[in-house]
PDB file of C-alpha atoms and ligand atoms in Angstrom:
ATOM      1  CA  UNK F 643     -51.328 -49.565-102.483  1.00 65.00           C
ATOM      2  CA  UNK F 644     -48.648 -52.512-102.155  1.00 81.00           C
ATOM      3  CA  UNK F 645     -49.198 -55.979-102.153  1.00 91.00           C
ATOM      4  CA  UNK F 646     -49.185 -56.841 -98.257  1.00 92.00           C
ATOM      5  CA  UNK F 647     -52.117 -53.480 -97.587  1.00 92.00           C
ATOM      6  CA  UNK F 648     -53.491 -55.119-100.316  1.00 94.00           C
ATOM      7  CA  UNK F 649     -54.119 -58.634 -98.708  1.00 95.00           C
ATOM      8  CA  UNK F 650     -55.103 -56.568 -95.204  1.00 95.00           C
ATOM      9  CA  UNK F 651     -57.756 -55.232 -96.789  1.00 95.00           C
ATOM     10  CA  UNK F 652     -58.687 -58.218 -98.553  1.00 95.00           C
ATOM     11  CA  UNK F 653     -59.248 -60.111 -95.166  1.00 95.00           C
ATOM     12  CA  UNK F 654     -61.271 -57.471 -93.743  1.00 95.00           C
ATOM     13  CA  UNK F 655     -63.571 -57.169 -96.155  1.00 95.00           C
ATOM     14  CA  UNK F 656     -64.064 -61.027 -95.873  1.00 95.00           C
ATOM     15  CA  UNK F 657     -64.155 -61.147 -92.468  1.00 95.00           C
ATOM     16  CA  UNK F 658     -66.957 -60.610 -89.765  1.00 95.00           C
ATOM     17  CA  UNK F 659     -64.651 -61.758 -86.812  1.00 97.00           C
ATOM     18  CA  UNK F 660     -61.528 -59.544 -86.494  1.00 98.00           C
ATOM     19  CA  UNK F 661     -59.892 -59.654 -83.078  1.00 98.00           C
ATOM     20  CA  UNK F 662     -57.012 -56.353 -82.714  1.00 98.00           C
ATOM     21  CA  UNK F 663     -54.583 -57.159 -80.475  1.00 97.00           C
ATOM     22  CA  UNK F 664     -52.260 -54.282 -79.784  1.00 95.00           C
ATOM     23  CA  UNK F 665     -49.818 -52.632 -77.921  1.00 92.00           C
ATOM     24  CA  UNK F 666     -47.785 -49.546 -77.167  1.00 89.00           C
ATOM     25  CA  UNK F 667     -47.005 -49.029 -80.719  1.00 90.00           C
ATOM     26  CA  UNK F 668     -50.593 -48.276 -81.247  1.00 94.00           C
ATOM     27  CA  UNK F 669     -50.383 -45.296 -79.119  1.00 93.00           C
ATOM     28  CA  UNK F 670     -46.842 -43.530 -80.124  1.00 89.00           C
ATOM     29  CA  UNK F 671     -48.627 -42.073 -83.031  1.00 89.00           C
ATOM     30  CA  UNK F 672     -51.214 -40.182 -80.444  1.00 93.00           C
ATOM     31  CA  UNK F 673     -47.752 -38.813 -78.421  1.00 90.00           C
ATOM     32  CA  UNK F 674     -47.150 -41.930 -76.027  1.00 89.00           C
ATOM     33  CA  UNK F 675     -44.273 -43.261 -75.551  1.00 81.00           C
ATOM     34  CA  UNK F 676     -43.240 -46.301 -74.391  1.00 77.00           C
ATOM     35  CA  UNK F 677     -42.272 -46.149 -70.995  1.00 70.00           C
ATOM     36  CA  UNK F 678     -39.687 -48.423 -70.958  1.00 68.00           C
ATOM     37  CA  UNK F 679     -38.221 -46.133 -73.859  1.00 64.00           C
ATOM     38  CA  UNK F 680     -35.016 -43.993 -72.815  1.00 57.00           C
ATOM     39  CA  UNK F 681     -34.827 -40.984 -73.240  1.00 58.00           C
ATOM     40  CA  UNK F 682     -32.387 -38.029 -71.828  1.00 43.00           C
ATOM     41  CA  UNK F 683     -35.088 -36.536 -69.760  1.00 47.00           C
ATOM     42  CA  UNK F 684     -35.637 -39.876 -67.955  1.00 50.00           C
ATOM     43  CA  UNK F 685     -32.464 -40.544 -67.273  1.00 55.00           C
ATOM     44  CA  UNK F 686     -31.639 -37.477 -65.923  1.00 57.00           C
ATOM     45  CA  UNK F 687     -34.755 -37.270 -63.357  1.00 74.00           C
ATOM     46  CA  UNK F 688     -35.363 -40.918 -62.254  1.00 80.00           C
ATOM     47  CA  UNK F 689     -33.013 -43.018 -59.993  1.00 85.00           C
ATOM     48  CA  UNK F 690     -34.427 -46.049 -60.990  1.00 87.00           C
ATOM     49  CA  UNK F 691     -35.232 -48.081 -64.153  1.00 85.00           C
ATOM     50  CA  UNK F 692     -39.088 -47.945 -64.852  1.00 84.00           C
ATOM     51  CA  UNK F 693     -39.491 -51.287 -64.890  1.00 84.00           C
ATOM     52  CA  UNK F 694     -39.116 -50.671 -61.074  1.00 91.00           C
ATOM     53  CA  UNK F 695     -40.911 -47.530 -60.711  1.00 91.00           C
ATOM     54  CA  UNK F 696     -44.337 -49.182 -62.150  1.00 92.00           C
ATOM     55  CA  UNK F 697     -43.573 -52.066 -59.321  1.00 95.00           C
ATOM     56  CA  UNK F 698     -46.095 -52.655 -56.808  1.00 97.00           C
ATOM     57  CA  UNK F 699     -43.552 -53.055 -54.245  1.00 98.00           C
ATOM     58  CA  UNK F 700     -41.822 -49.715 -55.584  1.00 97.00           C
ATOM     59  CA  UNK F 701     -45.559 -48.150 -55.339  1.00 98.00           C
ATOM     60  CA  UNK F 702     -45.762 -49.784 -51.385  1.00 97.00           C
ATOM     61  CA  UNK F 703     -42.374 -48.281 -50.444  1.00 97.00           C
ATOM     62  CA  UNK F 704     -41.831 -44.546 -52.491  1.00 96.00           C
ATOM     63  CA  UNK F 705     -45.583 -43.691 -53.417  1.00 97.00           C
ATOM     64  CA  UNK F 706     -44.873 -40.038 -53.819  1.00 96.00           C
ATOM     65  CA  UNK F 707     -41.940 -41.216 -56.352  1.00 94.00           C
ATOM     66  CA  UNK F 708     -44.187 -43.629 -57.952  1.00 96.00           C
ATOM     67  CA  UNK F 709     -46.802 -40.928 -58.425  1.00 96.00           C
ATOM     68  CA  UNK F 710     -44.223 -38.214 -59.589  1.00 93.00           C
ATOM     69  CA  UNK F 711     -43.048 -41.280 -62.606  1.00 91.00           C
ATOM     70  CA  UNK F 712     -46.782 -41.681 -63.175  1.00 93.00           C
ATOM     71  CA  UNK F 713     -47.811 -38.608 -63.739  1.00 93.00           C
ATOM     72  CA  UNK F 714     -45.496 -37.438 -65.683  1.00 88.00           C
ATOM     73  CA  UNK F 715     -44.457 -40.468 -67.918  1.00 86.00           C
ATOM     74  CA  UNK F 716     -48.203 -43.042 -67.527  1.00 88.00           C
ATOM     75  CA  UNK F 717     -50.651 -40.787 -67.454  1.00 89.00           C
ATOM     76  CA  UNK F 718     -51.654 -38.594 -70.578  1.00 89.00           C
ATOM     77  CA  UNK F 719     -54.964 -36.930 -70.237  1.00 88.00           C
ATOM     78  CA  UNK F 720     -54.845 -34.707 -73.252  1.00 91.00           C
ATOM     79  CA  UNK F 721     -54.045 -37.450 -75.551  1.00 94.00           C
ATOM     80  CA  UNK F 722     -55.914 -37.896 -78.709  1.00 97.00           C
ATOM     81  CA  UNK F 723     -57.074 -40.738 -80.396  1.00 97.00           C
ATOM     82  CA  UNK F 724     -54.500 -41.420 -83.712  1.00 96.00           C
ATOM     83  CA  UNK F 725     -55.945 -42.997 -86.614  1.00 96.00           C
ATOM     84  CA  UNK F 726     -55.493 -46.483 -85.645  1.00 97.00           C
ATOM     85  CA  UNK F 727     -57.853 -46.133 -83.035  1.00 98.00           C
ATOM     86  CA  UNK F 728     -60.384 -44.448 -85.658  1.00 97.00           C
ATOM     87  CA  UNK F 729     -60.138 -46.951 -87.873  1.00 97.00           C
ATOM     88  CA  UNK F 730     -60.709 -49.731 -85.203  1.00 98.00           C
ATOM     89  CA  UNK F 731     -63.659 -48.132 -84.006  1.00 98.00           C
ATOM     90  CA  UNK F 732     -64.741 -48.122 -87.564  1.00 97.00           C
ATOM     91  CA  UNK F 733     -64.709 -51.438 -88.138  1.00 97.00           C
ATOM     92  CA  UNK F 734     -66.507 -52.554 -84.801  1.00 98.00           C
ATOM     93  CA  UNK F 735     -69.199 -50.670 -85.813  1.00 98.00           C
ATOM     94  CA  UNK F 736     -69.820 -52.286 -88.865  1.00 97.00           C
ATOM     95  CA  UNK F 737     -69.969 -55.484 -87.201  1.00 97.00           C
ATOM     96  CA  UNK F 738     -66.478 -56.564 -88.363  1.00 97.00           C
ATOM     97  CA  UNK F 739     -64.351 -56.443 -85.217  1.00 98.00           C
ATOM     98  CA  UNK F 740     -65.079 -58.220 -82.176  1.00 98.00           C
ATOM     99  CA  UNK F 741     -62.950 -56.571 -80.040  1.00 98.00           C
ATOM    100  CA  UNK F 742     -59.949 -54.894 -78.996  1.00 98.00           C
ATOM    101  CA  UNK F 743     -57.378 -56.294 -76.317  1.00 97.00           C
ATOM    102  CA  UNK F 744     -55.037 -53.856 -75.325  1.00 96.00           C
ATOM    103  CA  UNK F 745     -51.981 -54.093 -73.495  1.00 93.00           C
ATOM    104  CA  UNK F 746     -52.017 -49.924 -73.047  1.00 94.00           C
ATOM    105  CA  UNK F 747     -53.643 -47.802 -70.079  1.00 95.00           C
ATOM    106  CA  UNK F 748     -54.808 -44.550 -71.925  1.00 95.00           C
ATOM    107  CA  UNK F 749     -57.906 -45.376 -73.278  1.00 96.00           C
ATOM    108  CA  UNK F 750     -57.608 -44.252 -76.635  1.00 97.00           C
ATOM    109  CA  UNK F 751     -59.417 -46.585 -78.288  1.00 98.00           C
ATOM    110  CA  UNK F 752     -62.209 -46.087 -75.689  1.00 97.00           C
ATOM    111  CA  UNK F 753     -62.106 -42.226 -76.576  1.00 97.00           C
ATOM    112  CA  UNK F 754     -62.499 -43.352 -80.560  1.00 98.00           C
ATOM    113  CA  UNK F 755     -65.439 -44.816 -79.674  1.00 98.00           C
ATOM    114  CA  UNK F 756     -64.641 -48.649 -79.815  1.00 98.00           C
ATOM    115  CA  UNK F 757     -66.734 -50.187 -76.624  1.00 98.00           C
ATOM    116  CA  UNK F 758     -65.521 -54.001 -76.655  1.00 98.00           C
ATOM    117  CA  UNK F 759     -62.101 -53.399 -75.364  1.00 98.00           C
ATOM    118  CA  UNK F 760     -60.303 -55.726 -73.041  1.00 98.00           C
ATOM    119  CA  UNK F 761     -57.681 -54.014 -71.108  1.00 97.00           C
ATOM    120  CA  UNK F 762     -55.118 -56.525 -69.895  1.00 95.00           C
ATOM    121  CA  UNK F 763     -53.407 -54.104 -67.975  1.00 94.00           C
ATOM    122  CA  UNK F 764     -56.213 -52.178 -66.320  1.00 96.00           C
ATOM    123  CA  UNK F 765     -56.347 -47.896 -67.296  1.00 96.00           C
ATOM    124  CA  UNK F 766     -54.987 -45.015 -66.265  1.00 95.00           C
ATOM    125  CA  UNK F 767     -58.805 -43.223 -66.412  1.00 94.00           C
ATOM    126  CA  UNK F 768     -59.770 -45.341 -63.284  1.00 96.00           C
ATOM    127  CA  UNK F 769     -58.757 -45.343 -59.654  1.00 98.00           C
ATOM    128  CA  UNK F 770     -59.885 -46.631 -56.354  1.00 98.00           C
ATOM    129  CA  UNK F 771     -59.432 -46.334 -52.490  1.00 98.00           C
ATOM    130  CA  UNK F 772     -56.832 -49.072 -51.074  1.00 98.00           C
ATOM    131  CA  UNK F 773     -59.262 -48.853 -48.333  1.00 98.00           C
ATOM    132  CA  UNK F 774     -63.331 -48.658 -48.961  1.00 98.00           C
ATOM    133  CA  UNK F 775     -62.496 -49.673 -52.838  1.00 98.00           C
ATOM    134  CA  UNK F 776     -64.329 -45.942 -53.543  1.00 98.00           C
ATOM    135  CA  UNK F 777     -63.812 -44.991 -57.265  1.00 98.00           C
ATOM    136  CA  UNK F 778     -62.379 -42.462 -58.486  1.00 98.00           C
ATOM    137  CA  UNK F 779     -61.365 -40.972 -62.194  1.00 96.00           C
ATOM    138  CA  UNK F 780     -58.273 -39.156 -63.279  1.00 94.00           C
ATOM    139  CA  UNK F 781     -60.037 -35.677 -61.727  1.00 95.00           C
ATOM    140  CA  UNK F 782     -58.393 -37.311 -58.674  1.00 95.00           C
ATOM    141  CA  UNK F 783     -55.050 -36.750 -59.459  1.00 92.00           C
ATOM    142  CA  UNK F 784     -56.006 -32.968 -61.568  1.00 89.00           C
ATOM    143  CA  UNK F 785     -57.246 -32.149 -57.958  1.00 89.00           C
ATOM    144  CA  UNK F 786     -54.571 -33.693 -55.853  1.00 90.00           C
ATOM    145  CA  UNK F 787     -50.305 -32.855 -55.299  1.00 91.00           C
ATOM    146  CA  UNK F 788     -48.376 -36.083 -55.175  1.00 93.00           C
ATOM    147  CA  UNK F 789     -50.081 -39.132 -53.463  1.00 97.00           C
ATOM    148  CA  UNK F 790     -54.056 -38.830 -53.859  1.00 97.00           C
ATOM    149  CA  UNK F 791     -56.100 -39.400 -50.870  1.00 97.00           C
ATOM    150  CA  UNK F 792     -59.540 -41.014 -50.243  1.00 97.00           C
ATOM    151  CA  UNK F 793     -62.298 -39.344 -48.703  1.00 96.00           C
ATOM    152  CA  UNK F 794     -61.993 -42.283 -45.701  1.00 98.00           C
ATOM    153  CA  UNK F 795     -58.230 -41.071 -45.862  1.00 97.00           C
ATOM    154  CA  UNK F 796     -57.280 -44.139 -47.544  1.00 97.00           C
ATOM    155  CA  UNK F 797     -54.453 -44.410 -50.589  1.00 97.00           C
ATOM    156  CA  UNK F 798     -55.811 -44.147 -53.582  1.00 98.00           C
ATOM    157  CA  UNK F 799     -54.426 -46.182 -56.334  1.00 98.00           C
ATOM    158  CA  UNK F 800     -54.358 -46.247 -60.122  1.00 98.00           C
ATOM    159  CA  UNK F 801     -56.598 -49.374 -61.013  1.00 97.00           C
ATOM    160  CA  UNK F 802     -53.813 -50.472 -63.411  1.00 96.00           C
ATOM    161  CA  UNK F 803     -51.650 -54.083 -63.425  1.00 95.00           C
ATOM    162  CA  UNK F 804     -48.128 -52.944 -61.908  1.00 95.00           C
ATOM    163  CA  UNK F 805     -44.923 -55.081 -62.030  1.00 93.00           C
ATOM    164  CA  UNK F 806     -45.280 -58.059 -59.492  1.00 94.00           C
ATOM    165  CA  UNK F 807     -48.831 -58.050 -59.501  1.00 95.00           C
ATOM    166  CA  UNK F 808     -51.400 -60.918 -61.195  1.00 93.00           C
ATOM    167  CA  UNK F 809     -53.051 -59.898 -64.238  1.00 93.00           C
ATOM    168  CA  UNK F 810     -56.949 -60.296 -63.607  1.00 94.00           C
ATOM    169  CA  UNK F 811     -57.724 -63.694 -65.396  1.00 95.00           C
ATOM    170  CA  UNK F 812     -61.278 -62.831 -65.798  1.00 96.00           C
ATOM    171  CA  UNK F 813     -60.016 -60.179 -68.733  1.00 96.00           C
ATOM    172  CA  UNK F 814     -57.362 -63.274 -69.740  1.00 96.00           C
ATOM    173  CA  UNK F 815     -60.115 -65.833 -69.944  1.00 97.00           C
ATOM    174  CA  UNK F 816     -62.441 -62.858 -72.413  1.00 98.00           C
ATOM    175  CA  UNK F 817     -59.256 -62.139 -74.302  1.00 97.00           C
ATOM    176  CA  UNK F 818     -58.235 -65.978 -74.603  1.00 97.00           C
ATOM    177  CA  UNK F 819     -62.315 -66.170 -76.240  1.00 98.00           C
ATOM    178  CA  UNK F 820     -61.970 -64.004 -78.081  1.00 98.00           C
ATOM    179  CA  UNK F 821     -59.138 -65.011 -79.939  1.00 98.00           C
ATOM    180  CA  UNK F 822     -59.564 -68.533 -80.417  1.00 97.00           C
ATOM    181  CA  UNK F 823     -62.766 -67.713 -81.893  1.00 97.00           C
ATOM    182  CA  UNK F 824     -61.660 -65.224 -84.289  1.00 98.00           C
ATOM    183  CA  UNK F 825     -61.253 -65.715 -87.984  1.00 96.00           C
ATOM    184  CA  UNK F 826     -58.821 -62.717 -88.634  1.00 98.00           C
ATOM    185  CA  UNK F 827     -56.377 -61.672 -85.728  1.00 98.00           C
ATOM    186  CA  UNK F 828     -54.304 -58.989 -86.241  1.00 97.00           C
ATOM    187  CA  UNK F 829     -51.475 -58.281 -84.284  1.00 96.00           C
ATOM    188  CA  UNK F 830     -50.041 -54.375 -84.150  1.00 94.00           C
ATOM    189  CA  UNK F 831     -47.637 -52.166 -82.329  1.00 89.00           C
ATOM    190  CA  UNK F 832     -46.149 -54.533 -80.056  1.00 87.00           C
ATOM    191  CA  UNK F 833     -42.960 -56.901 -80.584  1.00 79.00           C
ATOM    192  CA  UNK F 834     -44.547 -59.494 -78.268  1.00 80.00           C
ATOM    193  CA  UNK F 835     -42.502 -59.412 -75.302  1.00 77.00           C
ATOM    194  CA  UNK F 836     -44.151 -58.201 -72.850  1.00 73.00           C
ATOM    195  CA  UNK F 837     -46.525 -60.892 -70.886  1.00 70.00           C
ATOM    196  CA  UNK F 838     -48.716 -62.116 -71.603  1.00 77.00           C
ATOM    197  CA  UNK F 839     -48.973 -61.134 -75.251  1.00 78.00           C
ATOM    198  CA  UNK F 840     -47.250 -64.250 -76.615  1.00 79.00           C
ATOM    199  CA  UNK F 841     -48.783 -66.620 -74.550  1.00 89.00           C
ATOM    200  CA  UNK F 842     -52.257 -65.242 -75.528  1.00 94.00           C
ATOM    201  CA  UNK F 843     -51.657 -65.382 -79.885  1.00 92.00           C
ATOM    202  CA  UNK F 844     -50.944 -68.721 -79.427  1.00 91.00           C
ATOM    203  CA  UNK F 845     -54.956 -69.710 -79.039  1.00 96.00           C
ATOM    204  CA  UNK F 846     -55.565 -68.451 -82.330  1.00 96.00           C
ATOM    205  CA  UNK F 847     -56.148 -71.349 -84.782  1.00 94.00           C
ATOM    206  CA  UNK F 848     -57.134 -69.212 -87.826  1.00 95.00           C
ATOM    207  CA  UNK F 849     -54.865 -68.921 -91.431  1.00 95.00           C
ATOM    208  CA  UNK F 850     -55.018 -65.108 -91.192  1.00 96.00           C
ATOM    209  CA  UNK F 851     -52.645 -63.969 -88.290  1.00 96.00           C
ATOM    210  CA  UNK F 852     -51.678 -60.305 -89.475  1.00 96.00           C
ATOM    211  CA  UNK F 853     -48.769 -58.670 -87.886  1.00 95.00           C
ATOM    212  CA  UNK F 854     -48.002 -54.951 -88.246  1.00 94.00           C
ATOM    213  CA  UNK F 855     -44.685 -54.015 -86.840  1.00 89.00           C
ATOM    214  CA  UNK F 856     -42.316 -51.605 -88.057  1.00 85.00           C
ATOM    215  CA  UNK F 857     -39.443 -53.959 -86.776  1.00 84.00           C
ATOM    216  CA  UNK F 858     -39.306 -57.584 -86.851  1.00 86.00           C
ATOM    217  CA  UNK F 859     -40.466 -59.463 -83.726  1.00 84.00           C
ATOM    218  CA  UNK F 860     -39.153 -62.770 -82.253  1.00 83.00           C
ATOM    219  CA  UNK F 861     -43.318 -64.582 -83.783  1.00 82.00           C
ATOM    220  CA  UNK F 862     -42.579 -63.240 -87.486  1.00 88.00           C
ATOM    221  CA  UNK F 863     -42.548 -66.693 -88.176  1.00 87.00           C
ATOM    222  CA  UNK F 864     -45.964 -67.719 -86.957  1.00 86.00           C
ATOM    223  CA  UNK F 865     -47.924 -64.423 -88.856  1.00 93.00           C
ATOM    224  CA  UNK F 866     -49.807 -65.052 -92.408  1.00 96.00           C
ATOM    225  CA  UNK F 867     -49.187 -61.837 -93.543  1.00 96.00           C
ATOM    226  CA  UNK F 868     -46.691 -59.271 -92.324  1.00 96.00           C
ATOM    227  CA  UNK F 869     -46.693 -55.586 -92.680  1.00 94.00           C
ATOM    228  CA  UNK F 870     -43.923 -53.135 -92.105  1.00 92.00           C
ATOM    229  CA  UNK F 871     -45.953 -50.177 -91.278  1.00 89.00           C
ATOM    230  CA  UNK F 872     -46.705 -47.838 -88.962  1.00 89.00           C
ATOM    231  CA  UNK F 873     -50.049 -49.128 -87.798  1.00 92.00           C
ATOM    232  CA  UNK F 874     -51.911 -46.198 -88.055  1.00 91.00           C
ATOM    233  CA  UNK F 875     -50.800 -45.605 -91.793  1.00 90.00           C
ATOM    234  CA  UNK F 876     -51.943 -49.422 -92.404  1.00 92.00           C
ATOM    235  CA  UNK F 877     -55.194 -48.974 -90.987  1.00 93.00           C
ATOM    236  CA  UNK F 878     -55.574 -45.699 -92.042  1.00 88.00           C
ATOM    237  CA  UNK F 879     -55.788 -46.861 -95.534  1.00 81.00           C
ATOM    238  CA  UNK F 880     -58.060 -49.592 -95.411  1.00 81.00           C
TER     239      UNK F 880
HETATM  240 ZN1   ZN M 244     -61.646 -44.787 -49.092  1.00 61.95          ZN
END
């Protein structure tokens, strides 16, 4: 084992208050790309970017195109938790993780059986009527072509955070607690760019900020200890 898995595991084992943050690095490993990744097949069947395509305006105005990106590029129902997630629900359950924030929809980590999981950007397990709010789960769309429909007749929508729209700041305010209380915050599978991931690290006040990143990110320079790792090897290990 090297030096840096070395000092991971080292904090853990000292630690009763590890916060994961993570993002959709954490999920590659389970078959999920990025979305924002290109890739030939995207570019040959989309006419817009997918920063646009997960837009709530984009959703408003070309739902059946929306739903056609979504289903075939968001939504992964046969995914399967990756050893990251294992290892996180590990730790939870012996009382040395808090919780997970999670800047992906699948519900991995959920399916490893980690419970305290704050999903900043909603998931792509839950839906609900535009109309009479009436949930619904991912049978919806297994049952449906194209745009899902309510009983009532109303839209049904994916209860996730599109482009445009606010994140909920009653999972910011959880996921700002929880991270300004922890003692250990580790930081994996995301380079930090996407909002409001950067914003939220900076309420930790600990000395043991771990990053695992295959790649450098732009808040190297803030992390204790940095490991150049897949994340699911790293915590694999431990
Ligand atoms: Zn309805």
């Amino acid at each position: 084992m090297d030096d840096t898995l070395t000092r991971l595991k080292a904090a853990i084992e000292n630690s009763g208050n590890i916060v994961f943050f993570g993002g959709a690095g954490v999920s590659t490993e389970s078959g999920i790309p990025d979305f924002r990744s290109e890739d030939g097949l995207y570019n040959m069947k989309y006419k817009y970017p997918p920063e646009t395509m997960v837009s709530y305006s984009f959703f408003l105005n070309n739902t059946e195109e929306f739903y056609r990106f979504y289903r075939d590029k968001l939504l992964h129902l046969d995914a399967q938790p990756n050893e990251a997630h294992r290892a996180l629900a590990r730790l939870e359950k012996q009382g040395k993780l808090k919780a997970v924030i999670t800047q992906n929809i699948d519900g991995l980590h959920q399916k490893a059986g980690s419970v305290n999981v704050i999903e900043l950007h909603g998931c792509s397990g839950r839906y609900y009527c535009m109309d009479c709010s009436m949930a619904y789960t991912s049978d919806i769309l297994a049952e449906s072509e194209g745009v899902p429909f309510c009983r009532c007749g109303g839209m049904v929508r994916p209860d996730v955070v599109l482009f445009e729209e606010a994140l909920d700041m009653r999972v910011i305010d959880k996921a700002v607690n929880v991270i300004r209380d922890a003692d250990v915050l580790i930081v994996g599978g995301t380079s930090l760019n996407v909002y409001p991931a950067a914003g939220l690290i900076r309420y930790y006040t600990g000395d043991m900020h771990i990053l695992i990143n295959k790649s450098e990110t732009p808040y190297d320079s803030c992390a204790n200890l940095i490991i150049r790792e897949n994340i699911g090897e790293a915590l694999g290990n431990i």
